[in-house]
mmCIF file of C-alpha atoms in Angstrom:
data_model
loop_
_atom_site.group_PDB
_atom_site.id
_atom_site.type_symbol
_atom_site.label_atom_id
_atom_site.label_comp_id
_atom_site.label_asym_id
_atom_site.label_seq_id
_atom_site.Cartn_x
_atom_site.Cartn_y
_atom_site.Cartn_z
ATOM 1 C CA UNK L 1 2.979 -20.223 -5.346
ATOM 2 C CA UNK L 2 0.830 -19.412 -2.277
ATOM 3 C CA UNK L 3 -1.248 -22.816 -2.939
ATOM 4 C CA UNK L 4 1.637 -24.740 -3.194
ATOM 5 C CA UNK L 5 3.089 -22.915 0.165
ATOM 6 C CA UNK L 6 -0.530 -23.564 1.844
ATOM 7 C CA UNK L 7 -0.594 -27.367 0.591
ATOM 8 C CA UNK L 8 2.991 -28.309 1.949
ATOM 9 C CA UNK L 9 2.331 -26.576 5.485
ATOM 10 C CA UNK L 10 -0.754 -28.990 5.392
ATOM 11 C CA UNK L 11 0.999 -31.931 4.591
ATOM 12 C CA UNK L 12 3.599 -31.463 7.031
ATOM 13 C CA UNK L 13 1.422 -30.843 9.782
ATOM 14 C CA UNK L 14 -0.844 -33.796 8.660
ATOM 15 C CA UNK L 15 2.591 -36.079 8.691
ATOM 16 C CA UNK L 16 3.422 -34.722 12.286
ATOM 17 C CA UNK L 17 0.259 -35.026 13.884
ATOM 18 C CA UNK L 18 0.037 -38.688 12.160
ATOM 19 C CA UNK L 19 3.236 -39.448 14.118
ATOM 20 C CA UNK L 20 2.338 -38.240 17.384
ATOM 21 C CA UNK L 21 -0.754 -40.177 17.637
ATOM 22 C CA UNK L 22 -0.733 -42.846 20.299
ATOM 23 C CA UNK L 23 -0.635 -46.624 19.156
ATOM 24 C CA UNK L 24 -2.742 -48.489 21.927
ATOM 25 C CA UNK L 25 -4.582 -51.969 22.603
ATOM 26 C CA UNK L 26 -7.799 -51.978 20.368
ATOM 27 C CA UNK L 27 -9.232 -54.685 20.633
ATOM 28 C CA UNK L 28 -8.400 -57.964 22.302
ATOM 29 C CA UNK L 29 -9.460 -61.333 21.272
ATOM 30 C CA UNK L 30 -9.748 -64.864 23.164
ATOM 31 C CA UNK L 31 -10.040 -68.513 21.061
ATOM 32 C CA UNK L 32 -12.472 -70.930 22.466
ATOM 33 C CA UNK L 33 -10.331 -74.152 23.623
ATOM 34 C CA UNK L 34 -12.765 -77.209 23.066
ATOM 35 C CA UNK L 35 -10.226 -79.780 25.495
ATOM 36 C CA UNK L 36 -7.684 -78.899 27.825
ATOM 37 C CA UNK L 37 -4.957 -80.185 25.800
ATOM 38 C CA UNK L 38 -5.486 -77.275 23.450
ATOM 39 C CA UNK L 39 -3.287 -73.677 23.483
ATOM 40 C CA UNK L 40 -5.833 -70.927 24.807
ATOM 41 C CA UNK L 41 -4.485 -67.748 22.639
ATOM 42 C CA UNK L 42 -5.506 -64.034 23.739
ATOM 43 C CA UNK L 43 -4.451 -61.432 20.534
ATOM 44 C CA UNK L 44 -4.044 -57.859 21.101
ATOM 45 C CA UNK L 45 -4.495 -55.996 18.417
ATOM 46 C CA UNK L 46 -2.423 -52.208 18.027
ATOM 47 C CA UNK L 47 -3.701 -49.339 15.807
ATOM 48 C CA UNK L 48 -0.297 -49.175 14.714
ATOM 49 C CA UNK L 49 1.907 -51.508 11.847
ATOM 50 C CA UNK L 50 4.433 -51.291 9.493
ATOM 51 C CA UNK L 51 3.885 -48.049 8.497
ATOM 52 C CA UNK L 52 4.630 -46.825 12.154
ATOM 53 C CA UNK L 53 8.031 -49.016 12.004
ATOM 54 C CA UNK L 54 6.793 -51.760 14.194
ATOM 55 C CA UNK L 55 8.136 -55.395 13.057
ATOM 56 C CA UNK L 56 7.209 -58.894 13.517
ATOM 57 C CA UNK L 57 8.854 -60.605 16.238
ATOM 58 C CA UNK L 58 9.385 -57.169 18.550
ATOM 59 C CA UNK L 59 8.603 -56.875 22.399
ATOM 60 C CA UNK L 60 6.678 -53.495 22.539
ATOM 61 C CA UNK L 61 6.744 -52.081 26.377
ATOM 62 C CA UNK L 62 3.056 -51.609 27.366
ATOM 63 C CA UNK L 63 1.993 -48.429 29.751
ATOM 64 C CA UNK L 64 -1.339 -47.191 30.816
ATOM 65 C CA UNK L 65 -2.469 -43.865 31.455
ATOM 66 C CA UNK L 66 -3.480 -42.750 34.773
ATOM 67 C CA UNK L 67 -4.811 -39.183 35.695
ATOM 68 C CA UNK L 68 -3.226 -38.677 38.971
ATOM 69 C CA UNK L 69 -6.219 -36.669 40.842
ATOM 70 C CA UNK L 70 -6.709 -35.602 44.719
ATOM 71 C CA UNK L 71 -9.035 -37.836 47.041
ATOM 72 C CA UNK L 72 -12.065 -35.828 45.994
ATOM 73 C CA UNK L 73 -11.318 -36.296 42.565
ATOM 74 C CA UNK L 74 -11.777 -32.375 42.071
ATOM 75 C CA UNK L 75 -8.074 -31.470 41.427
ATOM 76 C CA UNK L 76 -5.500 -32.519 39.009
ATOM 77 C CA UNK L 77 -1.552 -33.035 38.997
ATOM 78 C CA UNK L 78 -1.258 -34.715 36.064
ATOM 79 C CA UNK L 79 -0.961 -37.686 33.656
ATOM 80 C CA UNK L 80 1.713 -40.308 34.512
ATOM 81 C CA UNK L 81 2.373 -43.652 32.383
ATOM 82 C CA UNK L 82 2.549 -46.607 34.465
ATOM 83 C CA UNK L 83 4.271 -49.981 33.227
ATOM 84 C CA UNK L 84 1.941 -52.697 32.915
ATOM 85 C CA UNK L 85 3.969 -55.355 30.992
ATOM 86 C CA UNK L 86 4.947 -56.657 27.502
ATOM 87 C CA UNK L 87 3.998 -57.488 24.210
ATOM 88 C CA UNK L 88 5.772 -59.465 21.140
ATOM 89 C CA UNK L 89 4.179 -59.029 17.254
ATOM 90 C CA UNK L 90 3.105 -61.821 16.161
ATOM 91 C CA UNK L 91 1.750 -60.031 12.759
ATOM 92 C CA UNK L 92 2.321 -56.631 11.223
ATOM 93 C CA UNK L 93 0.188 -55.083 8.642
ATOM 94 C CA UNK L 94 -0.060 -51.405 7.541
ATOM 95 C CA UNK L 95 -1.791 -49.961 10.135
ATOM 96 C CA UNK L 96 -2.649 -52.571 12.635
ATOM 97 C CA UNK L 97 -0.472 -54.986 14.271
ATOM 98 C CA UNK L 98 -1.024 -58.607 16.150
ATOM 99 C CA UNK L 99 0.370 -59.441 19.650
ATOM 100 C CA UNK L 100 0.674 -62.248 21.906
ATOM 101 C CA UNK L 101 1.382 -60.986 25.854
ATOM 102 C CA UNK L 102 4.855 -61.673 26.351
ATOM 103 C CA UNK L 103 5.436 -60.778 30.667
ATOM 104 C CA UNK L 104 3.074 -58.811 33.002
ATOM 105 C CA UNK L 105 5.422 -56.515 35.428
ATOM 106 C CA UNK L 106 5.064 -57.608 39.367
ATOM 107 C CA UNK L 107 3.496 -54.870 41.050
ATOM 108 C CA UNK L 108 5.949 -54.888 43.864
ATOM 109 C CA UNK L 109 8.229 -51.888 43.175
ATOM 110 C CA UNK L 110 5.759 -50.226 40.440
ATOM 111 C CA UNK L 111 2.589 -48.460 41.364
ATOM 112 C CA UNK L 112 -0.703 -50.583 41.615
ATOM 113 C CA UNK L 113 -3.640 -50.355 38.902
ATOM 114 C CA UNK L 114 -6.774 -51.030 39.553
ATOM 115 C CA UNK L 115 -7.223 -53.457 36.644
ATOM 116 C CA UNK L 116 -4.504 -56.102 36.226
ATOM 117 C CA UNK L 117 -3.108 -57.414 32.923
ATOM 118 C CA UNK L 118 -2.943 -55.922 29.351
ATOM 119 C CA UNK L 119 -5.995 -54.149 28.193
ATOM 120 C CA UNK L 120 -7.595 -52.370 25.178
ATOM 121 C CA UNK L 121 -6.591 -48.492 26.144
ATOM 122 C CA UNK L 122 -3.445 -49.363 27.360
ATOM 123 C CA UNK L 123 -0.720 -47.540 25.116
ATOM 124 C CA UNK L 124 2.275 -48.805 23.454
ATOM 125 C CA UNK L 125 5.989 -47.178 24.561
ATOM 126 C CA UNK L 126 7.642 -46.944 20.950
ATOM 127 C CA UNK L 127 10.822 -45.003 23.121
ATOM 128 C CA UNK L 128 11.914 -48.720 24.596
ATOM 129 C CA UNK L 129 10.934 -51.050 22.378
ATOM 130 C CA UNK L 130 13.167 -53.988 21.272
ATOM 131 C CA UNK L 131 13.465 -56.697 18.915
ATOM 132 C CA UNK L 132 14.417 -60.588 20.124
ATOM 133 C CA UNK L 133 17.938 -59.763 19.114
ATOM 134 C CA UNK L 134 18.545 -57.026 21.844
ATOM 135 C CA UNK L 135 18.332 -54.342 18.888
ATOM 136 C CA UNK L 136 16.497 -51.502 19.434
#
């Protein structure tokens, strides 16, 4: 009976810690257009798919994380998660997930980052996404 206690208070916390792990940008891939007639295409691929609930045709909410730090870099404040832009799934599988950028936020009433656009690090906000139809 104690195994069985043991083996279900590992699964749960196996299950939970599954679900708080971040889905973020991977990887993110570029075709090669031979003319200028033809559709230049940058993927992004997500560590996160189906099984995490996300569905072809969604716009995910993109953030990225940014220590907030003193200007000698020696103290701390905090972590704060700064808009960056959008993303709609093109492709869902399992555990990974295909996505076309879908709007960059202006910079004008959000903070600045040093790097502009969508890049592999930056973290998906599963609290606002939506799908095409308005639903959440």
């Amino acid at each position: 009976m104690k195994v069985l206690a043991v083996l279900l208070t590992l699964l749960v916390f196996q299950t939970v810690h599954a679900q708080s792990q971040d889905i973020s940008i991977v990887n993110v891939r570029k075709n090669i257009t031979l003319s200028n007639e033809e559709t230049a295409y940058r993927d992004y691929y997500l560590n996160g798919g189906s099984d995490d609930g996300i569905k072809k045709g969604q716009v995910l909410n993109i953030v990225r994380k940014v220590v907030a730090r003193d200007y000698s870099g020696t103290q701390t404040y905090g972590d704060i998660f700064i808009p960056v832009g959008e993303l709609k799934v093109i492709a869902v599988f399992g555990k990974l997930a295909v996505a076309r950028e879908s709007k960059i936020f202006s910079r004008e009433e959000l903070p600045v980052l040093e790097q502009i656009g969508l890049m592999t690090g930056d973290l998906v906000d599963l609290r606002n996404q939506f799908s095409p139809t308005g639903k959440k």
